[in-house]
Amino acid sequence: MKLKIAIMSLLTSILMSAASIDYLSNNSAAYFQNPSQTGKISVEGVFYNPAGTAFLEDGTYLNINMQNSLIEESMTLKGKKYKSNNYAGAPSFNLLYKKDNFSLFGNASVAAGGATLKYKDGVAGIALAADAFNQITGGRLGATLTSNNFKGQNRYYQLILGGAYKVNDQFAISGGLRYVLGVRKLKGTAGYSYNPLVGRMIGLKGNDLYIDSERTANGVGGTIGFDYKPTDTLNIAVKYDTPVKMKFKSKATEVKGMSIAGKPLGISFFYPEYADGTQYRRDLPGVLSLGVSKDVDRFTYSAGYIHYFNKAAKMDRFKYKDGYELNFGVDYRINDKFTWHAGFNYANTGAPRNTFTDVEYAVNSQIYATGLTYKPTENSEWKFGIAHVSYNSANGEKENTALRGVTLDKSQVKYDKSINVFTVGYTHKF
């Protein structure tokens, strides 16, 4: 029974990585040219500054984006690097109709989540678990790792419908509804060999565990915005996205290949959120965005702040602090056809180190972006951007298991990420 308790604690820490701080700010190609978008008036403002769309020229606009990311995520334990290399593609679409003082708009995009994480050479937490198993019997169990493969993914697909109204030449307001469909997946195996005689003495049978689970939920939220233009060259914007309540229900296939004292032992026992038929809350938190932009001759300078109200949201079993982002950038109009962009974004996720696990570790980051906009005609525009996302590597924390004196020492594990992005966007005005 003591081994059962310890395994439960250890694998919980391994599988909790399917949970993450979910929101994505990179909703268009313009973001990876210059991440400071909230204070700008543009078609991409359907997502970043919806109230500002009331100041655009009359017409119908279609905006299409594709963001391509090469992602490396790694964990280093005792000199061994467990690495995952992934490609992630994220499209987004904005449709806008502007007439007189009104605009109507829609956005379809991936609002939250991340790439599928798959480690071909295994993960650090499984190796730590094998060490911890041996602590239980003073090393007599002789547990060794024979196989491990844990893969997790989460994606939130979003549809926004709304409108904006220009109250006067200086002030506009907006409102809309957001529908979000969330999908969270976990697939994993764990296998251990051990001294069968010692195993029988503590009532342990079997060697392998397996689960393939998918959790789904949907929810509705709101968005409101304000845009203020005190002069022709200065713009200030505010947007607030309300929390979205998400109650996930899981559907799973599971093989419970181990048992303690005759009771089946499965991964879902350790991590009940992924057990077949269970329901758990994991909400998207409220988000407040502030932005300002200023035109000076051929330059536009911009800055912004985004606040994530994580503490007020129910996010599975973890307790997060509020997170925030700070950004600034510059655009330079070379001529009527070309504009150069550059910008920087710093993100503090609000994730404590005790939340770092094999499949998810929300470490803080910096984005360095630049790009070029090409406008071949009055009614068409291409955007190209490249960016590097640098993460602040950090170690986890030593975690006490349910068994006294047995720990999972994640402080030995260094968690790191690196992302390179190429993005392209096209806008046509009808």
Short mmCIF file of C-alpha atoms in Angstrom, two decimals, residues 13-430:
data_model
loop_
_atom_site.label_atom_id
_atom_site.label_comp_id
_atom_site.label_asym_id
_atom_site.label_seq_id
_atom_site.Cartn_x
_atom_site.Cartn_y
_atom_site.Cartn_z
CA SER A 13 3.54 15.14 -10.80
CA ILE A 14 4.52 13.64 -14.15
CA LEU A 15 1.11 13.94 -15.76
CA MET A 16 0.07 17.30 -14.38
CA SER A 17 2.05 18.75 -17.25
CA ALA A 18 -0.98 18.41 -19.49
CA ALA A 19 -2.19 21.53 -17.68
CA SER A 20 -0.78 24.90 -18.66
CA ILE A 21 -1.35 28.64 -18.56
CA ASP A 22 -3.08 28.69 -21.84
CA TYR A 23 -3.61 32.05 -23.54
CA LEU A 24 -1.74 33.03 -26.73
CA SER A 25 -1.22 36.68 -27.74
CA ASN A 26 0.21 35.85 -31.17
CA ASN A 27 -3.04 35.98 -33.16
CA SER A 28 -1.74 37.40 -36.47
CA ALA A 29 1.32 37.94 -38.64
CA ALA A 30 1.46 41.54 -37.40
CA TYR A 31 2.26 40.31 -33.87
CA PHE A 32 5.51 38.67 -34.99
CA GLN A 33 6.49 41.87 -36.78
CA ASN A 34 5.86 43.97 -33.67
CA PRO A 35 4.19 42.42 -30.58
CA SER A 36 2.84 45.81 -29.44
CA GLN A 37 -0.56 45.71 -31.21
CA THR A 38 -3.21 46.85 -28.69
CA GLY A 39 -2.71 50.58 -29.29
CA LYS A 40 -2.92 50.34 -33.09
CA ILE A 41 -5.81 50.78 -35.51
CA SER A 42 -5.76 47.96 -38.06
CA VAL A 43 -7.73 45.04 -39.49
CA GLU A 44 -5.88 42.75 -37.06
CA GLY A 45 -7.44 44.94 -34.36
CA VAL A 46 -10.50 42.67 -34.59
CA PHE A 47 -8.55 40.68 -31.98
CA TYR A 48 -6.20 43.28 -30.44
CA ASN A 49 -8.19 46.54 -30.50
CA PRO A 50 -11.75 45.93 -31.74
CA ALA A 51 -12.98 49.42 -30.85
CA GLY A 52 -10.32 50.89 -33.12
CA THR A 53 -11.86 49.21 -36.19
CA ALA A 54 -14.55 51.92 -36.15
CA PHE A 55 -11.87 54.37 -37.33
CA LEU A 56 -10.89 52.39 -40.45
CA GLU A 57 -11.93 53.41 -43.95
CA ASP A 58 -15.29 52.12 -45.16
CA GLY A 59 -15.14 48.74 -46.86
CA THR A 60 -15.04 44.98 -46.37
CA TYR A 61 -11.72 43.49 -45.24
CA LEU A 62 -10.52 39.89 -45.27
CA ASN A 63 -7.34 39.09 -43.34
CA ILE A 64 -5.66 35.65 -43.40
CA ASN A 65 -2.59 34.64 -41.36
CA MET A 66 -0.36 31.61 -40.93
CA GLN A 67 2.17 31.36 -38.12
CA ASN A 68 4.85 28.69 -38.46
CA SER A 69 6.90 27.79 -35.40
CA LEU A 70 9.88 25.49 -34.85
CA ILE A 71 9.88 24.59 -31.16
CA GLU A 72 12.50 22.92 -28.99
CA GLU A 73 11.58 22.06 -25.42
CA SER A 74 14.01 20.30 -23.14
CA MET A 75 14.65 19.01 -19.64
CA THR A 76 18.16 18.31 -18.41
CA LEU A 77 18.70 15.84 -15.55
CA LYS A 78 22.13 14.72 -14.33
CA GLY A 79 23.74 15.86 -17.58
CA LYS A 80 21.24 14.08 -19.84
CA LYS A 81 19.06 16.25 -22.06
CA TYR A 82 15.53 15.03 -22.78
CA LYS A 83 14.51 16.99 -25.87
CA SER A 84 11.39 17.45 -27.98
CA ASN A 85 11.46 19.12 -31.40
CA ASN A 86 8.10 20.12 -32.86
CA TYR A 87 6.52 22.11 -35.66
CA ALA A 88 3.35 24.06 -34.91
CA GLY A 89 1.18 25.85 -37.46
CA ALA A 90 -1.53 28.26 -36.31
CA PRO A 91 -3.87 29.93 -38.84
CA SER A 92 -6.17 32.85 -38.07
CA PHE A 93 -8.86 34.72 -40.00
CA ASN A 94 -10.38 38.18 -39.58
CA LEU A 95 -13.43 39.44 -41.46
CA LEU A 96 -14.47 43.09 -41.06
CA TYR A 97 -17.23 45.26 -42.50
CA LYS A 98 -16.96 49.02 -41.90
CA LYS A 99 -19.64 51.58 -42.86
CA ASP A 100 -19.98 55.14 -41.56
CA ASN A 101 -19.73 54.99 -37.74
CA PHE A 102 -20.17 51.22 -37.42
CA SER A 103 -18.05 48.12 -37.91
CA LEU A 104 -19.01 44.45 -37.73
CA PHE A 105 -16.33 41.80 -37.38
CA GLY A 106 -15.45 38.17 -36.83
CA ASN A 107 -12.30 36.28 -35.84
CA ALA A 108 -11.53 32.55 -36.08
CA SER A 109 -8.27 31.43 -34.53
CA VAL A 110 -6.40 29.31 -32.01
CA ALA A 111 -6.83 31.42 -28.88
CA ALA A 112 -4.90 29.31 -26.40
CA GLY A 113 -2.81 26.18 -25.98
CA GLY A 114 0.39 25.05 -27.62
CA ALA A 115 2.23 22.46 -29.67
CA THR A 116 2.07 18.72 -29.10
CA LEU A 117 4.94 17.71 -26.82
CA LYS A 118 6.52 14.36 -27.58
CA TYR A 119 9.85 13.18 -26.21
CA LYS A 120 11.40 10.37 -28.25
CA ASP A 121 14.05 9.62 -25.62
CA GLY A 122 11.70 9.82 -22.67
CA VAL A 123 11.18 12.45 -20.01
CA ALA A 124 13.01 13.42 -16.85
CA GLY A 125 10.13 12.87 -14.46
CA ILE A 126 9.87 9.16 -15.32
CA ALA A 127 13.57 8.75 -14.54
CA LEU A 128 13.10 10.56 -11.21
CA ALA A 129 10.16 8.30 -10.41
CA ALA A 130 12.31 5.16 -10.83
CA ASP A 131 14.81 6.60 -8.32
CA ALA A 132 12.03 7.44 -5.91
CA PHE A 133 10.52 3.94 -6.11
CA ASN A 134 13.78 2.57 -4.77
CA GLN A 135 13.66 4.93 -1.79
CA ILE A 136 10.56 3.08 -0.61
CA THR A 137 12.39 -0.18 0.04
CA GLY A 138 15.84 1.22 0.71
CA GLY A 139 16.91 0.14 -2.77
CA ARG A 140 15.88 -3.51 -2.35
CA LEU A 141 13.11 -3.25 -4.95
CA GLY A 142 15.71 -2.52 -7.64
CA ALA A 143 13.20 -0.64 -9.81
CA THR A 144 14.52 0.40 -13.22
CA LEU A 145 12.86 2.21 -16.07
CA THR A 146 12.10 0.04 -19.12
CA SER A 147 9.85 2.32 -21.16
CA ASN A 148 8.28 5.75 -21.02
CA ASN A 149 6.50 7.91 -23.55
CA PHE A 150 4.22 10.72 -22.48
CA LYS A 151 2.61 13.07 -24.97
CA GLY A 152 0.29 15.98 -24.25
CA GLN A 153 -1.51 18.64 -26.24
CA ASN A 154 -4.03 21.37 -25.60
CA ARG A 155 -5.76 23.61 -28.13
CA TYR A 156 -8.54 26.15 -27.70
CA TYR A 157 -10.35 27.12 -30.92
CA GLN A 158 -12.03 30.51 -30.81
CA LEU A 159 -14.77 32.34 -32.73
CA ILE A 160 -15.40 36.05 -32.03
CA LEU A 161 -18.39 37.98 -33.35
CA GLY A 162 -18.91 41.62 -32.51
CA GLY A 163 -19.12 45.22 -33.55
CA ALA A 164 -17.80 48.71 -32.84
CA TYR A 165 -19.36 52.18 -32.87
CA LYS A 166 -17.59 55.51 -33.38
CA VAL A 167 -19.19 57.90 -30.90
CA ASN A 168 -17.32 60.89 -32.33
CA ASP A 169 -14.03 61.64 -34.08
CA GLN A 170 -12.10 60.83 -30.91
CA PHE A 171 -13.88 57.97 -29.16
CA ALA A 172 -15.17 54.50 -30.11
CA ILE A 173 -16.53 51.53 -28.20
CA SER A 174 -16.85 47.83 -29.05
CA GLY A 175 -18.45 44.66 -27.77
CA GLY A 176 -18.63 41.04 -28.78
CA LEU A 177 -19.11 37.42 -27.86
CA ARG A 178 -16.48 34.69 -27.82
CA TYR A 179 -17.15 30.99 -28.29
CA VAL A 180 -14.28 28.70 -27.27
CA LEU A 181 -13.88 24.96 -27.89
CA GLY A 182 -11.13 23.38 -25.80
CA VAL A 183 -9.43 20.04 -26.49
CA ARG A 184 -6.83 18.58 -24.11
CA LYS A 185 -5.11 15.28 -24.87
CA LEU A 186 -2.91 12.94 -22.88
CA LYS A 187 -1.34 9.72 -24.11
CA GLY A 188 1.26 7.87 -22.13
CA THR A 189 2.97 4.65 -21.15
CA ALA A 190 5.23 3.82 -18.22
CA GLY A 191 7.04 0.54 -17.64
CA TYR A 192 9.26 -0.60 -14.78
CA SER A 193 11.15 -3.75 -13.92
CA TYR A 194 11.86 -4.67 -10.30
CA ASN A 195 12.82 -7.55 -8.02
CA PRO A 196 9.71 -9.79 -8.15
CA LEU A 197 10.40 -11.26 -4.69
CA VAL A 198 10.44 -7.82 -3.07
CA GLY A 199 7.44 -6.89 -5.22
CA ARG A 200 5.45 -9.85 -3.86
CA MET A 201 6.38 -8.90 -0.31
CA ILE A 202 4.74 -5.47 -0.73
CA GLY A 203 1.84 -6.79 -2.87
CA LEU A 204 3.01 -5.35 -6.19
CA LYS A 205 2.10 -7.06 -9.49
CA GLY A 206 2.47 -6.09 -13.14
CA ASN A 207 4.84 -3.73 -14.91
CA ASP A 208 3.10 -1.46 -17.42
CA LEU A 209 0.63 1.42 -17.46
CA TYR A 210 -1.12 3.01 -20.45
CA ILE A 211 -3.72 5.69 -21.15
CA ASP A 212 -5.08 7.52 -24.19
CA SER A 213 -7.43 10.29 -23.05
CA GLU A 214 -9.10 13.32 -24.58
CA ARG A 215 -10.85 16.06 -22.59
CA THR A 216 -13.22 18.48 -24.30
CA ALA A 217 -15.15 21.54 -23.17
CA ASN A 218 -16.77 24.63 -24.60
CA GLY A 219 -17.68 27.99 -23.16
CA VAL A 220 -18.86 31.50 -23.99
CA GLY A 221 -17.35 34.80 -22.90
CA GLY A 222 -17.53 38.45 -23.76
CA THR A 223 -15.16 41.14 -24.96
CA ILE A 224 -15.44 44.92 -24.60
CA GLY A 225 -13.15 47.65 -25.85
CA PHE A 226 -12.54 51.40 -25.93
CA ASP A 227 -10.44 53.48 -28.29
CA TYR A 228 -9.53 57.13 -27.73
CA LYS A 229 -7.84 59.37 -30.34
CA PRO A 230 -7.07 62.70 -28.63
CA THR A 231 -5.10 63.81 -31.72
CA ASP A 232 -4.52 62.56 -35.24
CA THR A 233 -1.14 61.13 -34.20
CA LEU A 234 -1.93 59.62 -30.78
CA ASN A 235 -4.11 56.59 -30.03
CA ILE A 236 -4.97 54.89 -26.75
CA ALA A 237 -6.88 51.59 -26.46
CA VAL A 238 -8.28 49.30 -23.76
CA LYS A 239 -9.74 45.81 -24.15
CA TYR A 240 -11.11 43.36 -21.59
CA ASP A 241 -11.91 39.71 -22.29
CA THR A 242 -14.15 38.16 -19.65
CA PRO A 243 -13.31 34.76 -18.12
CA VAL A 244 -14.60 31.73 -20.00
CA LYS A 245 -15.93 28.91 -17.85
CA MET A 246 -14.72 25.57 -19.24
CA LYS A 247 -15.93 22.27 -17.77
CA PHE A 248 -13.91 19.49 -19.36
CA LYS A 249 -15.30 15.99 -19.80
CA SER A 250 -12.89 13.17 -20.59
CA LYS A 251 -13.15 10.12 -22.81
CA ALA A 252 -10.38 7.59 -22.28
CA THR A 253 -9.04 4.17 -23.23
CA GLU A 254 -6.90 2.70 -20.47
CA VAL A 255 -4.91 -0.41 -19.63
CA LYS A 256 -4.35 -0.85 -15.90
CA GLY A 257 -1.37 -3.19 -16.01
CA MET A 258 -0.26 -2.96 -12.38
CA SER A 259 -1.97 -3.74 -9.10
CA ILE A 260 -1.38 -3.33 -5.39
CA ALA A 261 -3.01 -5.79 -2.96
CA GLY A 262 -5.40 -6.90 -5.72
CA LYS A 263 -6.54 -3.39 -6.64
CA PRO A 264 -5.95 -2.26 -10.26
CA LEU A 265 -3.52 0.59 -10.65
CA GLY A 266 -4.04 2.87 -13.67
CA ILE A 267 -2.79 6.27 -14.71
CA SER A 268 -6.30 7.71 -14.29
CA PHE A 269 -6.17 6.71 -10.62
CA PHE A 270 -3.19 8.99 -10.26
CA TYR A 271 -4.66 11.73 -12.44
CA PRO A 272 -8.46 11.61 -12.21
CA GLU A 273 -9.05 14.51 -14.60
CA TYR A 274 -8.23 12.11 -17.45
CA ALA A 275 -10.32 9.14 -16.25
CA ASP A 276 -13.10 8.11 -18.60
CA GLY A 277 -16.29 10.12 -18.02
CA THR A 278 -14.94 12.52 -15.39
CA GLN A 279 -15.56 16.29 -15.41
CA TYR A 280 -13.23 19.02 -14.13
CA ARG A 281 -13.09 22.82 -14.46
CA ARG A 282 -10.22 24.53 -16.26
CA ASP A 283 -11.26 28.07 -17.14
CA LEU A 284 -9.67 30.71 -19.33
CA PRO A 285 -8.99 33.72 -17.08
CA GLY A 286 -10.05 37.31 -17.65
CA VAL A 287 -7.55 39.40 -19.65
CA LEU A 288 -7.04 43.19 -19.58
CA SER A 289 -5.06 44.78 -22.44
CA LEU A 290 -3.81 48.38 -22.58
CA GLY A 291 -2.01 49.99 -25.51
CA VAL A 292 -0.82 53.29 -26.91
CA SER A 293 0.68 54.35 -30.26
CA LYS A 294 2.18 57.63 -31.44
CA ASP A 295 3.04 58.78 -34.98
CA VAL A 296 6.16 60.89 -35.38
CA ASP A 297 6.94 61.70 -39.02
CA ARG A 298 7.49 58.31 -40.71
CA PHE A 299 7.73 56.43 -37.40
CA THR A 300 5.01 54.91 -35.23
CA TYR A 301 6.03 54.08 -31.68
CA SER A 302 3.86 51.71 -29.64
CA ALA A 303 3.75 50.18 -26.17
CA GLY A 304 1.37 47.87 -24.32
CA TYR A 305 0.56 45.94 -21.15
CA ILE A 306 -1.52 42.76 -20.77
CA HIS A 307 -2.71 41.37 -17.42
CA TYR A 308 -3.93 37.79 -16.94
CA PHE A 309 -6.18 37.26 -13.89
CA ASN A 310 -5.01 33.69 -13.26
CA LYS A 311 -5.59 33.77 -9.49
CA ALA A 312 -9.34 34.26 -9.96
CA ALA A 313 -9.70 31.34 -12.39
CA LYS A 314 -10.18 27.64 -11.67
CA MET A 315 -7.30 25.94 -13.47
CA ASP A 316 -7.34 22.23 -12.64
CA ARG A 317 -5.33 21.51 -9.49
CA PHE A 318 -2.74 24.26 -9.72
CA LYS A 319 -2.77 27.65 -8.05
CA TYR A 320 -1.18 30.25 -10.29
CA LYS A 321 -0.26 33.86 -9.67
CA ASP A 322 -1.50 36.56 -12.02
CA GLY A 323 0.61 36.90 -15.16
CA TYR A 324 1.46 39.87 -17.35
CA GLU A 325 3.15 40.97 -20.56
CA LEU A 326 5.01 44.18 -21.40
CA ASN A 327 5.76 45.15 -24.99
CA PHE A 328 6.98 47.99 -27.16
CA GLY A 329 7.83 48.46 -30.82
CA VAL A 330 8.40 50.72 -33.77
CA ASP A 331 7.16 50.87 -37.36
CA TYR A 332 8.96 52.85 -40.08
CA ARG A 333 7.20 53.76 -43.33
CA ILE A 334 9.96 53.44 -45.94
CA ASN A 335 7.65 54.54 -48.77
CA ASP A 336 4.06 54.04 -49.93
CA LYS A 337 4.65 50.31 -50.51
CA PHE A 338 7.00 49.16 -47.74
CA THR A 339 6.97 49.45 -43.94
CA TRP A 340 9.58 47.99 -41.59
CA HIS A 341 8.61 46.77 -38.11
CA ALA A 342 10.42 45.66 -34.95
CA GLY A 343 9.36 44.98 -31.38
CA PHE A 344 9.94 43.25 -28.05
CA ASN A 345 7.65 41.45 -25.60
CA TYR A 346 8.36 40.22 -22.06
CA ALA A 347 6.00 37.64 -20.53
CA ASN A 348 5.75 36.68 -16.86
CA THR A 349 3.45 33.66 -16.81
CA GLY A 350 2.67 33.64 -13.10
CA ALA A 351 3.54 29.93 -12.90
CA PRO A 352 5.31 28.88 -9.66
CA ARG A 353 8.20 26.43 -10.05
CA ASN A 354 6.21 23.69 -8.33
CA THR A 355 3.99 23.55 -11.44
CA PHE A 356 6.87 22.56 -13.75
CA THR A 357 6.44 19.02 -15.07
CA ASP A 358 7.46 16.89 -18.04
CA VAL A 359 4.88 18.05 -20.57
CA GLU A 360 4.32 21.65 -19.45
CA TYR A 361 6.55 24.23 -17.85
CA ALA A 362 5.40 27.82 -18.27
CA VAL A 363 8.73 29.60 -17.87
CA ASN A 364 9.00 33.34 -18.51
CA SER A 365 10.03 34.54 -21.96
CA GLN A 366 11.20 37.34 -24.25
CA ILE A 367 10.16 37.83 -27.87
CA TYR A 368 12.40 39.61 -30.39
CA ALA A 369 10.51 40.31 -33.62
CA THR A 370 10.92 42.12 -36.91
CA GLY A 371 9.24 42.12 -40.29
CA LEU A 372 8.20 43.87 -43.46
CA THR A 373 4.82 44.93 -44.85
CA TYR A 374 4.37 45.16 -48.62
CA LYS A 375 1.39 47.00 -50.09
CA PRO A 376 1.33 46.32 -53.87
CA THR A 377 -2.04 48.06 -54.38
CA GLU A 378 -4.40 50.26 -52.42
CA ASN A 379 -6.59 47.25 -51.65
CA SER A 380 -4.05 44.53 -50.86
CA GLU A 381 -1.31 44.07 -48.29
CA TRP A 382 1.21 41.37 -47.41
CA LYS A 383 2.87 41.00 -44.02
CA PHE A 384 6.02 38.95 -43.33
CA GLY A 385 7.52 38.50 -39.89
CA ILE A 386 10.26 36.55 -38.13
CA ALA A 387 10.79 36.21 -34.40
CA HIS A 388 12.83 34.41 -31.80
CA VAL A 389 11.29 33.51 -28.46
CA SER A 390 13.90 33.14 -25.72
CA TYR A 391 12.89 31.47 -22.47
CA ASN A 392 14.35 31.91 -19.00
CA SER A 393 15.36 28.37 -18.10
CA ALA A 394 14.55 27.40 -14.53
CA ASN A 395 14.72 24.38 -12.25
CA GLY A 396 11.70 22.85 -10.61
CA GLU A 397 11.21 22.32 -6.88
CA LYS A 398 11.74 19.29 -4.68
CA GLU A 399 8.37 17.69 -4.16
CA ASN A 400 7.40 15.64 -1.12
CA THR A 401 5.38 12.54 -1.91
CA ALA A 402 2.66 11.08 0.27
CA LEU A 403 5.25 8.79 1.83
CA ARG A 404 7.47 10.34 4.50
CA GLY A 405 11.08 10.66 3.44
CA VAL A 406 10.41 9.92 -0.25
CA THR A 407 10.78 12.88 -2.60
CA LEU A 408 10.67 13.64 -6.29
CA ASP A 409 13.59 16.02 -6.65
CA LYS A 410 12.58 18.21 -9.59
CA SER A 411 15.08 20.81 -8.40
CA GLN A 412 17.63 18.66 -10.28
CA VAL A 413 15.78 19.26 -13.55
CA LYS A 414 16.43 22.35 -15.68
CA TYR A 415 13.46 23.24 -17.89
CA ASP A 416 14.03 25.24 -21.06
CA LYS A 417 12.42 26.18 -24.40
CA SER A 418 13.35 27.94 -27.63
CA ILE A 419 11.04 28.95 -30.51
CA ASN A 420 11.76 30.38 -33.96
CA VAL A 421 8.83 31.76 -35.93
CA PHE A 422 8.13 32.70 -39.54
CA THR A 423 4.75 34.20 -40.24
CA VAL A 424 2.87 35.53 -43.26
CA GLY A 425 -0.40 37.42 -43.54
CA TYR A 426 -2.54 38.82 -46.35
CA THR A 427 -5.30 41.45 -46.25
CA HIS A 428 -7.65 42.38 -49.06
CA LYS A 429 -10.11 45.25 -49.04
CA PHE A 430 -13.21 44.83 -51.20
#
